[in-house]
Amino acid sequence: MLNVVIFGAPGSGKGTQSELIIGKYGLRHVSTGEILRKEIEKRSELGLLADEYISKGQLVPDEVIIGMLGDILDEDRNVKGYIFDGFPRTLAQGEALDKMLREKNTSIVAVLNLSVEEDELIQRLLKRGEISGRSDDNPETIQSRLDVYHNQTEPLKTYYKRQGKLFIIKGDNIDDVFERITDTLNPIL
Ligand code: ADP
């Protein structure tokens, strides 16, 4: 299996690039943020719980997310590979993902880290907030999401760098970013 993690701050373009990657390589998209937003819409128990964290810009607890991922990996058969978008977001999630994949005799082949300046991220998220209707695309919540990213998610970079899997991709504009991604993935996939 060809499993790729797309990694970066909120607003770095993970979702946009994931769509392009699945179009080209036929991988299955797993966006934990999207799954949680669907649960919120359905007003399921999971959705109601997740909403309390998401609307404050905090992370949903690891055990909830890891359980959710385990279910997805168990239900899918005959998948060419996954693109993990917005997951893992903590070291505990990263370790759990490695373990779950190892149990299926597979692993992560590449971690694409979209790198964008903080000012640019804020501008993008504010602009998205005008149309997305997302409860977390507002100035206060954006700042806490960026803080959470730096404190809880960024340490994963070292984790993947040690494994030799981290690729830093400049995250400026959609077409150039995708070209850099295909240049990175083609020799691997
Ligand atoms: P973005 O990266 O643009 O903030 P996402 O859709 O990936 O968008 O995530 C939105 C929110 O959903 C996060 O701020 C967090 O509250 C929650 N969330 C998504 N994925 C995870 C995860 N892997 N672990 C914990 N919380 C998550």
CSV table of C-alpha atoms and ligand atoms in Angstrom, one decimal:
chain,number,residue,atom,x,y,z
A,1,MET,CA,0.0,0.0,0.0
A,2,LEU,CA,1.0,3.5,-0.7
A,3,ASN,CA,0.2,5.6,2.4
A,4,VAL,CA,1.0,9.3,2.4
A,5,VAL,CA,0.5,11.9,5.2
A,6,ILE,CA,-0.2,15.5,4.2
A,7,PHE,CA,1.0,17.6,7.0
A,8,GLY,CA,0.8,21.4,7.7
A,9,ALA,CA,-0.7,24.2,9.7
A,10,PRO,CA,-4.4,25.1,9.3
A,11,GLY,CA,-4.8,26.9,6.0
A,12,SER,CA,-1.6,25.4,4.5
A,13,GLY,CA,-3.7,23.8,1.7
A,14,LYS,CA,-3.8,20.2,2.9
A,15,GLY,CA,-7.4,19.6,1.7
A,16,THR,CA,-6.9,21.2,-1.7
A,17,GLN,CA,-3.7,19.2,-2.4
A,18,SER,CA,-5.2,16.0,-1.1
A,19,GLU,CA,-8.0,16.3,-3.8
A,20,LEU,CA,-5.4,16.7,-6.5
A,21,ILE,CA,-3.3,13.8,-5.1
A,22,ILE,CA,-6.3,11.4,-5.0
A,23,GLY,CA,-7.2,12.4,-8.6
A,24,LYS,CA,-3.8,11.5,-9.9
A,25,TYR,CA,-2.8,8.5,-7.7
A,26,GLY,CA,-6.1,6.9,-6.8
A,27,LEU,CA,-5.5,7.0,-3.1
A,28,ARG,CA,-8.3,7.0,-0.5
A,29,HIS,CA,-8.7,10.4,1.2
A,30,VAL,CA,-9.0,10.3,5.0
A,31,SER,CA,-9.6,13.8,6.4
A,32,THR,CA,-10.4,13.6,10.1
A,33,GLY,CA,-11.6,17.2,10.1
A,34,GLU,CA,-14.1,16.4,7.3
A,35,ILE,CA,-15.3,13.2,9.1
A,36,LEU,CA,-15.9,15.2,12.3
A,37,ARG,CA,-17.7,18.0,10.5
A,38,LYS,CA,-20.1,15.4,9.0
A,39,GLU,CA,-20.7,14.0,12.4
A,40,ILE,CA,-21.5,17.5,13.7
A,41,GLU,CA,-24.0,17.9,10.9
A,42,LYS,CA,-25.6,14.6,11.8
A,43,ARG,CA,-25.7,15.7,15.5
A,44,SER,CA,-24.3,12.3,16.4
A,45,GLU,CA,-22.8,11.6,19.8
A,46,LEU,CA,-19.3,11.9,18.3
A,47,GLY,CA,-20.3,15.1,16.5
A,48,LEU,CA,-21.6,16.8,19.7
A,49,LEU,CA,-18.4,15.8,21.5
A,50,ALA,CA,-16.1,17.0,18.7
A,51,ASP,CA,-17.9,20.3,18.3
A,52,GLU,CA,-17.0,21.3,21.8
A,53,TYR,CA,-13.3,21.1,20.9
A,54,ILE,CA,-13.4,22.2,17.2
A,55,SER,CA,-15.3,25.4,17.9
A,56,LYS,CA,-12.7,26.4,20.4
A,57,GLY,CA,-9.8,25.5,18.1
A,58,GLN,CA,-8.6,22.7,20.3
A,59,LEU,CA,-7.8,19.1,19.3
A,60,VAL,CA,-10.4,16.4,19.8
A,61,PRO,CA,-9.0,13.9,22.3
A,62,ASP,CA,-6.5,11.4,20.9
A,63,GLU,CA,-8.4,8.3,22.0
A,64,VAL,CA,-11.5,9.5,20.1
A,65,ILE,CA,-9.5,10.2,16.9
A,66,ILE,CA,-7.4,7.0,17.1
A,67,GLY,CA,-10.5,4.9,17.6
A,68,MET,CA,-12.2,6.5,14.6
A,69,LEU,CA,-9.1,5.9,12.4
A,70,GLY,CA,-8.9,2.2,13.6
A,71,ASP,CA,-12.5,1.7,12.4
A,72,ILE,CA,-11.8,3.2,9.0
A,73,LEU,CA,-8.7,1.1,8.5
A,74,ASP,CA,-10.6,-2.0,9.5
A,75,GLU,CA,-13.5,-1.5,7.2
A,76,ASP,CA,-11.6,-0.9,4.0
A,77,ARG,CA,-10.4,-3.7,1.8
A,78,ASN,CA,-8.6,-3.5,-1.5
A,79,VAL,CA,-7.4,0.1,-1.0
A,80,LYS,CA,-4.4,1.1,-3.0
A,81,GLY,CA,-3.3,3.4,-0.2
A,82,TYR,CA,-4.4,6.3,1.9
A,83,ILE,CA,-3.8,10.0,2.0
A,84,PHE,CA,-4.1,11.0,5.6
A,85,ASP,CA,-5.1,14.7,5.8
A,86,GLY,CA,-5.2,16.4,9.2
A,87,PHE,CA,-4.1,13.2,10.9
A,88,PRO,CA,-1.8,12.5,12.8
A,89,ARG,CA,-1.9,15.7,14.8
A,90,THR,CA,-0.1,14.6,17.9
A,91,LEU,CA,2.9,12.3,18.7
A,92,ALA,CA,0.5,9.8,20.2
A,93,GLN,CA,-1.6,9.7,17.0
A,94,GLY,CA,1.6,9.3,14.9
A,95,GLU,CA,2.7,6.4,17.0
A,96,ALA,CA,-0.8,4.8,17.0
A,97,LEU,CA,-1.0,5.2,13.2
A,98,ASP,CA,2.4,3.5,12.7
A,99,LYS,CA,1.2,0.6,14.9
A,100,MET,CA,-2.1,0.2,13.1
A,101,LEU,CA,-0.4,0.2,9.7
A,102,ARG,CA,2.3,-2.3,11.0
A,103,GLU,CA,-0.5,-4.7,12.0
A,104,LYS,CA,-1.6,-4.6,8.3
A,105,ASN,CA,1.9,-5.1,7.1
A,106,THR,CA,2.1,-1.7,5.6
A,107,SER,CA,3.6,1.7,6.6
A,108,ILE,CA,3.8,5.4,5.7
A,109,VAL,CA,5.9,6.0,2.6
A,110,ALA,CA,6.0,9.8,2.7
A,111,VAL,CA,5.0,12.8,4.8
A,112,LEU,CA,4.5,16.0,2.8
A,113,ASN,CA,4.9,19.0,4.9
A,114,LEU,CA,3.3,22.1,3.4
A,115,SER,CA,5.2,25.1,4.6
A,116,VAL,CA,3.5,28.5,4.6
A,117,GLU,CA,4.3,31.7,6.5
A,118,GLU,CA,2.0,32.5,9.5
A,119,ASP,CA,0.7,35.8,8.1
A,120,GLU,CA,-0.3,34.1,4.9
A,121,LEU,CA,-2.1,31.3,6.9
A,122,ILE,CA,-4.1,33.9,8.8
A,123,GLN,CA,-5.1,35.7,5.6
A,124,ARG,CA,-6.2,32.5,3.9
A,125,LEU,CA,-8.2,31.3,6.9
A,126,LEU,CA,-10.0,34.6,7.3
A,127,LYS,CA,-10.9,34.6,3.7
A,128,ARG,CA,-12.1,31.0,3.8
A,129,GLY,CA,-14.2,32.0,6.9
A,130,GLU,CA,-16.2,34.4,4.8
A,131,ILE,CA,-17.5,31.5,2.7
A,132,SER,CA,-17.0,28.3,4.5
A,133,GLY,CA,-19.4,28.9,7.4
A,134,ARG,CA,-16.9,26.9,9.5
A,135,SER,CA,-17.3,27.6,13.2
A,136,ASP,CA,-13.5,27.7,13.6
A,137,ASP,CA,-12.5,30.1,10.8
A,138,ASN,CA,-12.8,33.3,12.9
A,139,PRO,CA,-9.9,35.4,14.3
A,140,GLU,CA,-9.9,34.1,17.9
A,141,THR,CA,-10.2,30.5,17.0
A,142,ILE,CA,-7.6,30.8,14.2
A,143,GLN,CA,-5.0,31.9,16.7
A,144,SER,CA,-5.6,29.0,19.0
A,145,ARG,CA,-5.5,26.6,16.1
A,146,LEU,CA,-2.1,28.0,15.1
A,147,ASP,CA,-0.9,27.7,18.7
A,148,VAL,CA,-2.1,24.2,18.9
A,149,TYR,CA,-0.4,23.4,15.7
A,150,HIS,CA,3.0,24.7,16.9
A,151,ASN,CA,2.8,23.1,20.4
A,152,GLN,CA,1.2,19.8,19.7
A,153,THR,CA,1.5,19.0,16.0
A,154,GLU,CA,4.8,20.4,14.9
A,155,PRO,CA,6.8,18.0,17.1
A,156,LEU,CA,5.8,15.2,14.7
A,157,LYS,CA,8.1,16.8,12.1
A,158,THR,CA,11.1,15.5,14.1
A,159,TYR,CA,9.4,12.1,14.5
A,160,TYR,CA,9.1,11.7,10.7
A,161,LYS,CA,12.4,13.3,9.9
A,162,ARG,CA,14.1,10.7,12.0
A,163,GLN,CA,12.3,8.0,10.0
A,164,GLY,CA,13.6,9.7,6.7
A,165,LYS,CA,10.1,10.3,5.5
A,166,LEU,CA,9.7,14.1,5.8
A,167,PHE,CA,9.5,16.2,2.6
A,168,ILE,CA,9.2,20.0,3.0
A,169,ILE,CA,7.1,21.5,0.3
A,170,LYS,CA,6.8,25.2,-0.2
A,171,GLY,CA,3.1,25.9,0.0
A,172,ASP,CA,2.7,29.0,-2.1
A,173,ASN,CA,0.2,28.5,-5.0
A,174,ILE,CA,-1.9,25.6,-5.9
A,175,ASP,CA,-0.3,24.6,-9.2
A,176,ASP,CA,3.3,25.0,-8.2
A,177,VAL,CA,2.7,23.1,-4.9
A,178,PHE,CA,1.1,20.2,-6.8
A,179,GLU,CA,4.0,20.1,-9.2
A,180,ARG,CA,6.4,19.9,-6.2
A,181,ILE,CA,4.3,17.1,-4.7
A,182,THR,CA,4.3,15.0,-7.9
A,183,ASP,CA,8.0,15.5,-8.3
A,184,THR,CA,8.4,14.2,-4.7
A,185,LEU,CA,5.9,11.3,-5.0
A,186,ASN,CA,6.6,10.0,-8.6
A,187,PRO,CA,9.9,8.3,-7.7
A,188,ILE,CA,8.3,6.8,-4.5
A,189,LEU,CA,4.9,5.7,-5.7
B,1,ADP,P1,-7.5,22.7,9.5
B,1,ADP,O1,-6.3,22.0,9.5
B,1,ADP,O2,-7.7,23.7,8.4
B,1,ADP,O3,-7.8,23.4,10.9
B,1,ADP,P2,-9.2,20.2,9.7
B,1,ADP,O4,-10.4,20.0,9.0
B,1,ADP,O5,-8.0,19.3,9.5
B,1,ADP,O6,-8.8,21.7,9.3
B,1,ADP,O7,-9.4,20.3,11.3
B,1,ADP,C1,-10.4,21.1,11.9
B,1,ADP,C2,-10.5,20.8,13.4
B,1,ADP,O8,-11.0,19.4,13.6
B,1,ADP,C3,-9.2,20.9,14.2
B,1,ADP,O9,-8.9,22.2,14.7
B,1,ADP,C4,-9.5,19.9,15.4
B,1,ADP,O10,-10.3,20.5,16.4
B,1,ADP,C5,-10.3,18.8,14.7
B,1,ADP,N1,-9.5,17.7,14.3
B,1,ADP,C6,-9.3,17.3,13.0
B,1,ADP,N2,-8.4,16.3,12.9
B,1,ADP,C7,-8.0,16.0,14.2
B,1,ADP,C8,-7.1,15.1,14.8
B,1,ADP,N3,-6.3,14.3,14.0
B,1,ADP,N4,-6.9,15.2,16.1
B,1,ADP,C9,-7.6,16.0,16.9
B,1,ADP,N5,-8.5,16.9,16.4
B,1,ADP,C10,-8.7,16.9,15.1
